[in-house]
Coordinates of C-alpha atoms in Angstrom, one line a residue:
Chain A
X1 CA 0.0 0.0 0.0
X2 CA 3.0 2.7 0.8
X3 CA 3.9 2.1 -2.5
X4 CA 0.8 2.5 -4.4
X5 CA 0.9 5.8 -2.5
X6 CA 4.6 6.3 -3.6
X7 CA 3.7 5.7 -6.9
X8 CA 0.5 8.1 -6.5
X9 CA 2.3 10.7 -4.9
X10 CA 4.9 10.5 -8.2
X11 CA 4.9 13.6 -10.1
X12 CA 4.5 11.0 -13.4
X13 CA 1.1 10.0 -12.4
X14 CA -2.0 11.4 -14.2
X15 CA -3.8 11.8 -11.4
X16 CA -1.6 12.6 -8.1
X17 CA -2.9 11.7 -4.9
X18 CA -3.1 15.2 -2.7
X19 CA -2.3 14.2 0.9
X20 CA 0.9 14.1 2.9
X21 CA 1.1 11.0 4.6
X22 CA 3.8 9.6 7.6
X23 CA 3.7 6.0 8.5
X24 CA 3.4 4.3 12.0
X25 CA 4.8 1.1 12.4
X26 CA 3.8 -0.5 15.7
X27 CA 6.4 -2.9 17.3
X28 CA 4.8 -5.5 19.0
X29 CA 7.2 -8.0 20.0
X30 CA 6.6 -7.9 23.8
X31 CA 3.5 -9.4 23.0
X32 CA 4.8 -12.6 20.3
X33 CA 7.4 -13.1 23.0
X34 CA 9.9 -11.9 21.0
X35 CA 14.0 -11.9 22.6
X36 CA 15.0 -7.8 22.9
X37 CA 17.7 -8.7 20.1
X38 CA 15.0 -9.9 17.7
X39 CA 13.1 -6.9 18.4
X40 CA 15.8 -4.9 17.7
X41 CA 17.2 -6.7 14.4
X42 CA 13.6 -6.4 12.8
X43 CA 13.6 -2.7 14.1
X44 CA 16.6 -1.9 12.1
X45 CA 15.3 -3.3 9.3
X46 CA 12.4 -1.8 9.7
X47 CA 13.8 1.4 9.6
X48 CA 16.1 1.0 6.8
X49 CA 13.2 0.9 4.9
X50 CA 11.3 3.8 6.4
X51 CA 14.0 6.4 5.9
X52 CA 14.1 5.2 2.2
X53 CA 10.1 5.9 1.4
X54 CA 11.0 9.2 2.6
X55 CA 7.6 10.0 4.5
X56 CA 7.6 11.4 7.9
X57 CA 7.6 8.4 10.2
X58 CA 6.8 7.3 13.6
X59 CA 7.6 3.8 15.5
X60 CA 6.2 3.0 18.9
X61 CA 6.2 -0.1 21.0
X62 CA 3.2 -1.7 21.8
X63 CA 4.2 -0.9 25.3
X64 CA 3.1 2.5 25.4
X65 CA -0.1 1.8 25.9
X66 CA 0.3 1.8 29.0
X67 CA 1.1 5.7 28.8
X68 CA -1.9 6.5 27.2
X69 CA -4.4 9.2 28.2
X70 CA -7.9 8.4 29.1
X71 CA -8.7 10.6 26.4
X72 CA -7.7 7.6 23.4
X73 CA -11.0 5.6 25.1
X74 CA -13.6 9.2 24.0
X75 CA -15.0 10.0 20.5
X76 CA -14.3 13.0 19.9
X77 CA -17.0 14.5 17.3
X78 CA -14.8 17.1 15.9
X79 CA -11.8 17.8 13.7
X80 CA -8.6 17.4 15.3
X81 CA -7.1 21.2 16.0
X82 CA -6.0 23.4 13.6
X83 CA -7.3 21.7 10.5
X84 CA -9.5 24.9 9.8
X85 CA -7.7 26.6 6.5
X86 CA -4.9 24.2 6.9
X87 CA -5.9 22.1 3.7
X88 CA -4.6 24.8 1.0
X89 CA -1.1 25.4 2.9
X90 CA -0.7 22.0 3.4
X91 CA -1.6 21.5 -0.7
X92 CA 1.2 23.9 -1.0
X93 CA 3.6 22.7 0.7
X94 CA 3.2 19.7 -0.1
X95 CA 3.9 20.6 -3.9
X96 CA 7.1 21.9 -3.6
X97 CA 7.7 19.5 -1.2
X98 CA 7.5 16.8 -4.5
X99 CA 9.5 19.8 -6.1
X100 CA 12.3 19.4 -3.9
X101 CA 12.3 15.0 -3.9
X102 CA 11.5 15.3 -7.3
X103 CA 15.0 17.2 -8.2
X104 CA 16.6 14.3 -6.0
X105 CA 15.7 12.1 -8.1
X106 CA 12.6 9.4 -7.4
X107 CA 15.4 6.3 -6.8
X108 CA 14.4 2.9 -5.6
X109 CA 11.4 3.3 -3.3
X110 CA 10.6 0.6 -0.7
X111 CA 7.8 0.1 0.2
X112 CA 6.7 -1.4 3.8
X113 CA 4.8 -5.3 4.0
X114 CA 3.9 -4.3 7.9
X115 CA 3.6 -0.4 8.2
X116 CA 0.5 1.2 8.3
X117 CA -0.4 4.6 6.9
X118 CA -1.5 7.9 7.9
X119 CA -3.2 10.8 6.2
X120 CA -2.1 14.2 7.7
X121 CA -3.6 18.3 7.2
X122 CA -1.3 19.1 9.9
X123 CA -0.2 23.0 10.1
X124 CA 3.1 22.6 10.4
X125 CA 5.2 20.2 8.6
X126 CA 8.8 18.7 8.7
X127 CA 9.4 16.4 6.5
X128 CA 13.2 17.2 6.8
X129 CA 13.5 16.0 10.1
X130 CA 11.4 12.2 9.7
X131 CA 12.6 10.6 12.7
X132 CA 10.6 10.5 15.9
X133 CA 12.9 9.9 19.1
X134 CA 13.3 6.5 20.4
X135 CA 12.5 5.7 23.7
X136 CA 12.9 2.2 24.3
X137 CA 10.4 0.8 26.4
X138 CA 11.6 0.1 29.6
X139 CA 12.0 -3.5 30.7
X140 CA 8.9 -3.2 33.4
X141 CA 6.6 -2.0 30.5
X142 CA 7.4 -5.1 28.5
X143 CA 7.3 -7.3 32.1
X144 CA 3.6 -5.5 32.4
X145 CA 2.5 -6.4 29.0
X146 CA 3.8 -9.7 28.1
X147 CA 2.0 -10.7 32.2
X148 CA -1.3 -9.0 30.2
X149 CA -1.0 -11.4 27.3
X150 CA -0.5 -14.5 29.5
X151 CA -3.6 -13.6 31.8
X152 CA -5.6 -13.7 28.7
X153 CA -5.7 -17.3 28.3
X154 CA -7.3 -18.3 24.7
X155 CA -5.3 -17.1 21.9
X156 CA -8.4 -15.7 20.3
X157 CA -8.7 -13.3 23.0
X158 CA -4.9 -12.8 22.4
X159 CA -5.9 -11.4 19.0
X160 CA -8.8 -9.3 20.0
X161 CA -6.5 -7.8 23.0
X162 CA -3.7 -7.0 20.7
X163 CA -5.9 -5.6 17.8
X164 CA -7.8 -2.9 20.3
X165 CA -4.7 -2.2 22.0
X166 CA -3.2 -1.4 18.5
X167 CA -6.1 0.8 17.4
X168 CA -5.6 2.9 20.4
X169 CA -2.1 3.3 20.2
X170 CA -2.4 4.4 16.3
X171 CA -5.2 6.5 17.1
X172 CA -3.0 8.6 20.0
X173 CA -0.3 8.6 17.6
X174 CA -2.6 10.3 14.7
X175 CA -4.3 13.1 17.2
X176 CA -0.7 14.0 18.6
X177 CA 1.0 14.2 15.5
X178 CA -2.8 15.6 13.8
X179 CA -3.6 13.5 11.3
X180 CA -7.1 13.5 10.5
X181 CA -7.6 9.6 9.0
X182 CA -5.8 6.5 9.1
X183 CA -5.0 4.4 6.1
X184 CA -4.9 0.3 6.9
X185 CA -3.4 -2.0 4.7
X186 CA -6.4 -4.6 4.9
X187 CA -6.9 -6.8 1.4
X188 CA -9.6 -8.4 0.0
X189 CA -8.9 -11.9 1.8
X190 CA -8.2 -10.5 4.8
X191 CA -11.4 -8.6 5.6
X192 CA -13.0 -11.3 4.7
X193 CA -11.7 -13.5 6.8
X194 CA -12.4 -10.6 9.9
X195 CA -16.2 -10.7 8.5
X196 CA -16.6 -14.0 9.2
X197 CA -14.4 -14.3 12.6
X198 CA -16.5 -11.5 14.3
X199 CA -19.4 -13.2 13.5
X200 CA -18.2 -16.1 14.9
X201 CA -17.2 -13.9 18.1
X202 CA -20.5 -12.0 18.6
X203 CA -19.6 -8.6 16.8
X204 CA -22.4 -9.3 14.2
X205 CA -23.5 -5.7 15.0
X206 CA -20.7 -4.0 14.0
X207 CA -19.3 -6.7 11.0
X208 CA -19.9 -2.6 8.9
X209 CA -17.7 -0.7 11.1
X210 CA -14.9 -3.3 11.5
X211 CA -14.7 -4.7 7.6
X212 CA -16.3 -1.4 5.3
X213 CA -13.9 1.0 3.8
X214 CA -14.7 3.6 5.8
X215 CA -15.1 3.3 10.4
X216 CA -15.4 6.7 11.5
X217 CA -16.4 5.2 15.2
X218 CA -13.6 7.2 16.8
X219 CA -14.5 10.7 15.8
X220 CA -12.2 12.7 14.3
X221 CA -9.8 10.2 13.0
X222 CA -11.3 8.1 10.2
X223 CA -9.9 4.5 9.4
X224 CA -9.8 3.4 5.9
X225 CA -9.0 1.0 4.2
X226 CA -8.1 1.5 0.4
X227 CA -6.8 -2.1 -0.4
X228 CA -10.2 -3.7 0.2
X229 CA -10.9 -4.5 -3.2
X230 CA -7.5 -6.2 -3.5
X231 CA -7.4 -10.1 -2.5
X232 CA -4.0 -11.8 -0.8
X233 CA -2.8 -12.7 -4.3
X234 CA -2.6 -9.6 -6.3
X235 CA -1.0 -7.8 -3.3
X236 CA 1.6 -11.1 -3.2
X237 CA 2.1 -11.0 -6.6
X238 CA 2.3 -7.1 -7.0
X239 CA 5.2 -7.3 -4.1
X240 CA 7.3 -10.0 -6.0
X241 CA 7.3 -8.1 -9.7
X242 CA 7.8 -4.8 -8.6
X243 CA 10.7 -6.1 -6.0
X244 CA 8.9 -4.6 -3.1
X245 CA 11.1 -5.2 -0.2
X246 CA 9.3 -6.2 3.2
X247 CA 10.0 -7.4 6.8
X248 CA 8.6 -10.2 8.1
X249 CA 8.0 -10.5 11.9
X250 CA 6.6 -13.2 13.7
X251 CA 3.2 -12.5 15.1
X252 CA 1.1 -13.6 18.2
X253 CA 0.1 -16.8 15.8
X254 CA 2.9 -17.8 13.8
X255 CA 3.1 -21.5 13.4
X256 CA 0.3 -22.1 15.6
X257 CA -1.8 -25.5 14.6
X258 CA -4.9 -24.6 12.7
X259 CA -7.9 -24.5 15.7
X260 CA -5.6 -22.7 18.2
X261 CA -7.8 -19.8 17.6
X262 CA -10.8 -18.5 15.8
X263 CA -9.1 -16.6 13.5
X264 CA -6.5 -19.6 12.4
X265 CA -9.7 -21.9 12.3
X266 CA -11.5 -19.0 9.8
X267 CA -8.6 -18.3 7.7
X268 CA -8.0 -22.1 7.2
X269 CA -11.6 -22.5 6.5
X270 CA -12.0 -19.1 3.7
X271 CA -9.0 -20.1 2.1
X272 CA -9.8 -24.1 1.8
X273 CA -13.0 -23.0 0.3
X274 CA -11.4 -20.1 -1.9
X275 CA -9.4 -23.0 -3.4
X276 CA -12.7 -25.0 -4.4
X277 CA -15.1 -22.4 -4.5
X278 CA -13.2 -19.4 -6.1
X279 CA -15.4 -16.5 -6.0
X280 CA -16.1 -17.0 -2.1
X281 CA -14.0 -14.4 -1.2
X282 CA -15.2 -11.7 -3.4
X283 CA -18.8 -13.3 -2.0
X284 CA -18.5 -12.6 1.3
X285 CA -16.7 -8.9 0.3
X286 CA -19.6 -8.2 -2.4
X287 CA -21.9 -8.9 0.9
X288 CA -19.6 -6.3 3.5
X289 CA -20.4 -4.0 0.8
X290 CA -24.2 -4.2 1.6
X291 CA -23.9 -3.6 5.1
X292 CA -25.5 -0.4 6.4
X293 CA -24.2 1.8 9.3
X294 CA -28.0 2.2 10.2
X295 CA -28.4 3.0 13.9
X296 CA -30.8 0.9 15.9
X297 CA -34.7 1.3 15.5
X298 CA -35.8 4.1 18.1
X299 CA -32.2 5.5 18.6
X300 CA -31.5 7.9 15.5
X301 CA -33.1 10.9 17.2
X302 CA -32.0 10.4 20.9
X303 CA -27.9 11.0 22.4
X304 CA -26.0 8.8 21.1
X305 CA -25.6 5.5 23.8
X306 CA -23.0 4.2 25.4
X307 CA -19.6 2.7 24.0
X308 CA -18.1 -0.4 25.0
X309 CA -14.5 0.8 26.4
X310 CA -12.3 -1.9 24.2
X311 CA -13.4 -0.7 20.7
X312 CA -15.2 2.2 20.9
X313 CA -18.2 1.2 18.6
X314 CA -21.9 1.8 20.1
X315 CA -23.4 -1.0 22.6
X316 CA -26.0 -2.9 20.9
X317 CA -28.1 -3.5 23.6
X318 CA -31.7 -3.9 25.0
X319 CA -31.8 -4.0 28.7
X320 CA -34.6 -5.1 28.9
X321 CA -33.7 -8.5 27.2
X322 CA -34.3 -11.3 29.3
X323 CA -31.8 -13.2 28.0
X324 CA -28.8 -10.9 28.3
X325 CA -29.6 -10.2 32.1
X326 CA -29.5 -13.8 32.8
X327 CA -26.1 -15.3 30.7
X328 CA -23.8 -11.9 31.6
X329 CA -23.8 -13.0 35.1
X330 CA -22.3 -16.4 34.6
X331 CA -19.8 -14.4 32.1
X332 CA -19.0 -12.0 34.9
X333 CA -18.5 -15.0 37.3
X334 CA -16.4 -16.9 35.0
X335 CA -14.5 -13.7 33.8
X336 CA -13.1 -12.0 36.4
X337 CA -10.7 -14.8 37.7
X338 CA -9.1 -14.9 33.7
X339 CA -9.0 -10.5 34.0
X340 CA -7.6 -10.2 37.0
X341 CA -3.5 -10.8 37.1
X342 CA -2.6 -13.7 39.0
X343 CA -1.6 -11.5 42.2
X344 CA -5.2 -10.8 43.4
X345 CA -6.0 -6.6 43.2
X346 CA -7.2 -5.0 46.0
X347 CA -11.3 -5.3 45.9
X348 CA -11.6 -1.9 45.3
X349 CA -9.9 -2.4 41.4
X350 CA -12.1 -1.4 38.4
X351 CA -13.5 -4.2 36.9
X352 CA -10.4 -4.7 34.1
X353 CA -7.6 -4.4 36.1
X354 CA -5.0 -6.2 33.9
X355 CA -6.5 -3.7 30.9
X356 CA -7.0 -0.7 32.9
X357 CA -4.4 -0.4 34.9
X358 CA -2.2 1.4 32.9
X359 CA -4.6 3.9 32.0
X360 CA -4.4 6.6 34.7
X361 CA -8.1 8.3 34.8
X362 CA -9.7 5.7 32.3
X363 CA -11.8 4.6 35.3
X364 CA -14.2 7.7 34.8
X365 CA -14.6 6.5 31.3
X366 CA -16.0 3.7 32.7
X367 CA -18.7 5.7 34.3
X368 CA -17.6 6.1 38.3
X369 CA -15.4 4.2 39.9
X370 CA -16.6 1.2 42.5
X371 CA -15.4 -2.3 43.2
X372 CA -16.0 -4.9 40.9
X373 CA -18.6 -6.3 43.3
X374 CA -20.6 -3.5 43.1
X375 CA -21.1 -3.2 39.4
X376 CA -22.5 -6.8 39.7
X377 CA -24.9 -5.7 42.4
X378 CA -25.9 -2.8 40.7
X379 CA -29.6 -3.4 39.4
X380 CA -29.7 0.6 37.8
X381 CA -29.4 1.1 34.1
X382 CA -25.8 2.1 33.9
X383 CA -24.8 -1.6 34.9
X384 CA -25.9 -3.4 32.5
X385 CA -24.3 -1.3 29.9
X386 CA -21.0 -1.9 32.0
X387 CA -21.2 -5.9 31.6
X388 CA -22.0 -5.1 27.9
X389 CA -18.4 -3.9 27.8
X390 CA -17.5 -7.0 29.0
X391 CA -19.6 -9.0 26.8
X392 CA -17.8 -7.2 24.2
X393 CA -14.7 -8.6 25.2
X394 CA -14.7 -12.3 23.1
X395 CA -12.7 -13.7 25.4
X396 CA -13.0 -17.3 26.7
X397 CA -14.9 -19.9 25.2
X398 CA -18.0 -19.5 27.5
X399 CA -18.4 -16.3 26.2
X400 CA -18.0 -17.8 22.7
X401 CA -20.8 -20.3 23.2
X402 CA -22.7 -17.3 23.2
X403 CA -22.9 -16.3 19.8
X404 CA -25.7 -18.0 18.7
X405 CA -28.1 -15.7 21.1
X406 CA -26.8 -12.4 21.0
X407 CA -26.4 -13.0 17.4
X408 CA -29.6 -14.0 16.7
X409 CA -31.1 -11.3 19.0
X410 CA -28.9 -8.9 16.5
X411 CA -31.1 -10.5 13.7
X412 CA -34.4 -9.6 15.5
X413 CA -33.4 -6.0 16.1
X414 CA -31.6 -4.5 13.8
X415 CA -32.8 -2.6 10.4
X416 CA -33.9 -4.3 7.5
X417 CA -31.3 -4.8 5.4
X418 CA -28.9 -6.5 8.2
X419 CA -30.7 -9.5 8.2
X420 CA -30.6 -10.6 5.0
X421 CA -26.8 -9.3 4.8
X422 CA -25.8 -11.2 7.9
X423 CA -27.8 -14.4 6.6
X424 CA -26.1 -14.5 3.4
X425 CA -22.3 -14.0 4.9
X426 CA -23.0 -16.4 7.2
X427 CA -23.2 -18.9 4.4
X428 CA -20.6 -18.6 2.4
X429 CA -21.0 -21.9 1.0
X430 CA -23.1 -21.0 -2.3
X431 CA -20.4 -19.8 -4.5
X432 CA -20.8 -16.6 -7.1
Chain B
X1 CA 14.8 -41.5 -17.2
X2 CA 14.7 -38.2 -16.1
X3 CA 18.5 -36.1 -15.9
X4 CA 19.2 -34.2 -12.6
X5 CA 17.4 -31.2 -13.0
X6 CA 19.1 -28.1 -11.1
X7 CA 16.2 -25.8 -10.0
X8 CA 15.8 -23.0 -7.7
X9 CA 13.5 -22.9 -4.6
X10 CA 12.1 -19.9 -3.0
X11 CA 10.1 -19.1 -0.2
X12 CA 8.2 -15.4 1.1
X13 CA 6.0 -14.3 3.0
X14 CA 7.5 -16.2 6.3
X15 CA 7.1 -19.5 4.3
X16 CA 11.1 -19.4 5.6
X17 CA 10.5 -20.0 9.1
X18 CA 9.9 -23.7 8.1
X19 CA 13.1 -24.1 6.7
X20 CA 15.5 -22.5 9.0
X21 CA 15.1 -19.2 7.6
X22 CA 16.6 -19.7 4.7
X23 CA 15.0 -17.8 1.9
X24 CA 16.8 -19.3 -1.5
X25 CA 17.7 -22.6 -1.9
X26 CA 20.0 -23.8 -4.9
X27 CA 18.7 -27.7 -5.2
X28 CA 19.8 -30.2 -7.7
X29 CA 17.1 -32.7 -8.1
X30 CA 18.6 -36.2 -8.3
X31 CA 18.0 -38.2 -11.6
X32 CA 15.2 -40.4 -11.5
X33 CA 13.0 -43.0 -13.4
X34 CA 9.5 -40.5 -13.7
X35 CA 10.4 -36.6 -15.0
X36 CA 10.0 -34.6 -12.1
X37 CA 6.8 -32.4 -11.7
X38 CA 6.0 -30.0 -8.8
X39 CA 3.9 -33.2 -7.2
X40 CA 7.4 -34.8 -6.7
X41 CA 9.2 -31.8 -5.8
X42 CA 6.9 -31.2 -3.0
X43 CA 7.4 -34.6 -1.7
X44 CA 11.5 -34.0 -2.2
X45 CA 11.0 -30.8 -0.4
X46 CA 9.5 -32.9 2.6
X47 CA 12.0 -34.8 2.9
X48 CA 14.9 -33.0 2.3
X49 CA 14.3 -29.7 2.9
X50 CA 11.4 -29.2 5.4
X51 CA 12.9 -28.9 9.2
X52 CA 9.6 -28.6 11.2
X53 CA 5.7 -28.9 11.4
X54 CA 5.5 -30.2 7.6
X55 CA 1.8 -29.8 8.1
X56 CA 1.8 -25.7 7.7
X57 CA 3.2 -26.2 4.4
X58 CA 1.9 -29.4 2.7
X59 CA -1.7 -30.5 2.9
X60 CA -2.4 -34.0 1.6
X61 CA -0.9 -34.1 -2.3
X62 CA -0.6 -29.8 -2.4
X63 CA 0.1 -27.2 -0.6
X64 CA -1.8 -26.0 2.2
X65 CA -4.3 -23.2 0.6
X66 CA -3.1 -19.4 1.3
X67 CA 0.3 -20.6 -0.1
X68 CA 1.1 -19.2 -3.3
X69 CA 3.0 -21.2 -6.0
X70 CA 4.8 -19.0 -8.6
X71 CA 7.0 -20.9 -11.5
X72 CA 9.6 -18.6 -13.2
X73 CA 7.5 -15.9 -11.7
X74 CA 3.9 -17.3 -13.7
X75 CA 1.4 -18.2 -11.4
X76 CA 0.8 -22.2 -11.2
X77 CA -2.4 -22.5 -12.3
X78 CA -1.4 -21.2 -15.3
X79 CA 0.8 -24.0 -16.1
X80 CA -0.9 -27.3 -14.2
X81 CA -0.5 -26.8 -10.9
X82 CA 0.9 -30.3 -9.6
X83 CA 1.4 -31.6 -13.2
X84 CA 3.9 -28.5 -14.8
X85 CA 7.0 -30.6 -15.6
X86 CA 10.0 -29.4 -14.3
X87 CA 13.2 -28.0 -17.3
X88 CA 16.7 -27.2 -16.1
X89 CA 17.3 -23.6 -14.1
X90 CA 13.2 -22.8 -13.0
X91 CA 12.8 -21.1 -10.5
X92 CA 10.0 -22.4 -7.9
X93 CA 8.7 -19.4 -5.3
X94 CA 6.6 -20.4 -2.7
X95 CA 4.9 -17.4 -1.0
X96 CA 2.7 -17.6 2.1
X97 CA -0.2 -15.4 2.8
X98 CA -1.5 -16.6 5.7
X99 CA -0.9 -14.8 9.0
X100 CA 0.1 -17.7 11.3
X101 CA 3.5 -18.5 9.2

């Protein structure tokens, strides 16, 4: 994807692509388990190949999370600051920006296999000056994260974990540095494959948000993702004819058998059927394409609801279904030992202490602070909308014998056209 | 009876990992009664050059889906898949795009 925008971004093209993007490349070896010198070794590749795209770029370790602000966990509803009138001087400066790159000659571009992208308007720009200072994170911030990872014990919810705690990491980075949307490098396959694993973990309601080109659920930072039309293979083959160099990295499933998680299972399961059926793929994509972002019946005029903490999309609840109110319980009970590190918190700890911990004032985010214990007993309306954060949280496989219901219920509730979109991607058998 | 054929094996996309790493690899294929065809080269690859979990690259008679098979940098299905014959200096890539290796 970096170098489709290279190549946009070229003075040669016929149409040039008008925003000034940096990269963000997220190291996340604390979490694979990954020895400090690997880290580093794939670091220095990594950057190698940064400073040769010649965008602004930042890398941060997956251990700053625990830095981040309470404010990463809000939507925020408007632009990020100073984007008012910015747009033309940007335009400007990014021309003779090209101007100047141009006369050095366009070279042998790299482009990045891992990275992801950012669009920027910000104000002031620096592109001579690309490097952001490296901090490396200290040993007790990788201790912290890699005892999060093993409290979590399905690697499923390994996935899910990592995946939020990336999006709010790249989403701090793009409001401090003031980029306005987010570029992912999602293909074809891929988001097809997420389709179908968050239906098989419950997130039925949001399948538009997660998998559509467009997920403006944070705010002022909008994710795209402009490689959705492409499948696995074009992007594999376009990499190997135009010598686009990459770094590979191990990740939190490499080599793992095929049913150690959902997500192994799914891919397996798309990609066997891709190879009999071959239009399943661009099935189940053709039907992401048909999901609507419709808000639920009743809800379009009123404030908007709450938002589970973890991914920052709209609960989809009704509390006054019966059948919610009586499985979240058992989910709570069974939960809160897997949450909780193995030293036992104080009582008086929020009710995801291994997740929250790091994030000073999150707790107010949250809705009040008050001992786990509490939230359980609480019959008001805010509690149940608390436990939908946790039902959120696909985490062990009691929670994903659930699916069935809370799907289903999904089915009952939401706007027309869901139904008949969710039926049809959740049988991906009948091919074309 | 087929002469040794000297070919040249890739693998991408962190198809390496299976085989220590080790992106290229310079084979020569010994001579042998059937001519070779990528069906035999797998099962030589299995043997000879696979170091670990054999089942995250080979499925049955294939590969595993999500692993792409490029000869002389055509894709496979353009040329038979598991029946292409095997000439003298191809070049075999083997890219993965699945996540989990």
């Amino acid at each position: 994807m970096v170098w489709q925008v290279l190549e946009g971004l070229s003075r040669e093209s016929a149409k040039r692509l008008r925003f000034v993007p940096g990269i963000v490349c997220i190291d996340e070896g604390a979490a694979c388990g990954l020895s400090p010198e690997a880290r580093a070794k794939a670091l220095a590749e990594m950057k190698l190949i940064l400073q040769t795209v010649g965008f602004p770029w930042h890398v941060v370790a997956l251990e700053e999370v625990f830095d981040l602000p309470p404010s990463v966990l809000r939507c925020f509803a408007q632009e990020p600051v100073g984007t008012e009138g910015a747009y033309k001087a940007a335009v400007d400066s990014f021309l003779q920006q090209q101007h100047v790159l141009g006369a050095e000659g366009a070279g042998d571009s790299p482009s990045l296999a891992q990275g992801e992208e950012q669009l920027s308007w910000p104000c002031t720009q620096d592109p001579q000056n690309p490097q952001s200072p490296d901090r490396p994170p200290t040993a007790a911030q990788t201790e912290a994260l890699s005892r999060l990872f093993d409290s979590v014990k399905t690697l499923t919810a390994k996935e899910e974990l990592l995946q939020a705690l990336r999006t709010h990491l790249i989403l701090h980075v793009a409001r401090t540095h003031g980029y306005s949307k987010v570029m992912t490098g999602d293909s074809c396959t891929r988001l097809a494959i997420k389709l179908m694993t968050s239906l098989a973990l419950g997130r039925g309601a949001f399948l538009a948000w997660d998998t559509g080109f467009s997920d403006e659920r944070h705010g002022d930072v909008v994710v795209v993702r402009p490689m959705r039309e492409h499948t696995l293979k074009e992007v594999a083959f376009y990499n190997h004819l135009f010598a686009v160099p990459s770094v590979f990295t191990p990740a939190l499933d490499t080599k793992a058998p095929e049913k150690a998680s959902i997500h192994r299972l799914m891919e397996a399961f798309m990609l066997r059927l891709q190879d009999q059926f071959p239009s399943t793929v661009s099935t189940v994509y053709r039907t992401s394409e048909k999901l609507v972002k419709a808000p639920r019946d009743g809800c379009a005029a009123g404030p908007p609801g709450p938002r589970c903490l973890l991914c920052m999309c709209a609960l989809d609840i009704d509390t006054a279904a019966p059948l919610y109110l009586q499985t979240v319980p058992r989910l709570l009970g069974l939960r809160l030992p897997c949450i909780c590190p193995r030293r036992s918190p104080p009582p008086h700890r929020p009710l995801h202490p291994a997740v929250l911990q790091g994030w000073g004032g999150c707790r107010a985010a949250v809705g009040g602070p008050g001992p786990a214990r509490a939230l359980l007993s609480q019959g008001g309306p805010p509690s149940p909308r608390h436990r939908a954060a946790v039902l959120r949280l696909p985490c062990e496989h009691e929670g994903l014998a659930l699916p069935g219901p809370p799907a289903a219920l999904h089915l009952g509730r939401g706007p027309a056209p869901q139904p008949e979109g969710l039926h049809r991607a959740a049988d991906p058998g009948v091919p074309g | 009876m087929a002469a040794p054929l000297s070919v040249e094996v890739e693998f991408g996309g962190g198809a390496e990992l299976l085989f220590d790493g080790v992106k290229k690899h310079q084979v020569t294929l010994p001579g042998q009664e059937e001519p070779w065809d990528i069906r035999n080269l797998l099962v030589w690859i299995k043997k000879n050059l696979l170091k670990e979990r054999p089942e995250l690259f080979i499925q049955g008679d294939s590969v595993r889906p999500g692993i792409l098979v490029l000869i002389n940098d055509a894709d496979w299905e353009l040329l038979g898949e598991l029946d292409y014959q095997l000439q003298d200096q191809d070049s075999i890539l083997f890219i993965s795009t699945l996540h989990g290796g």
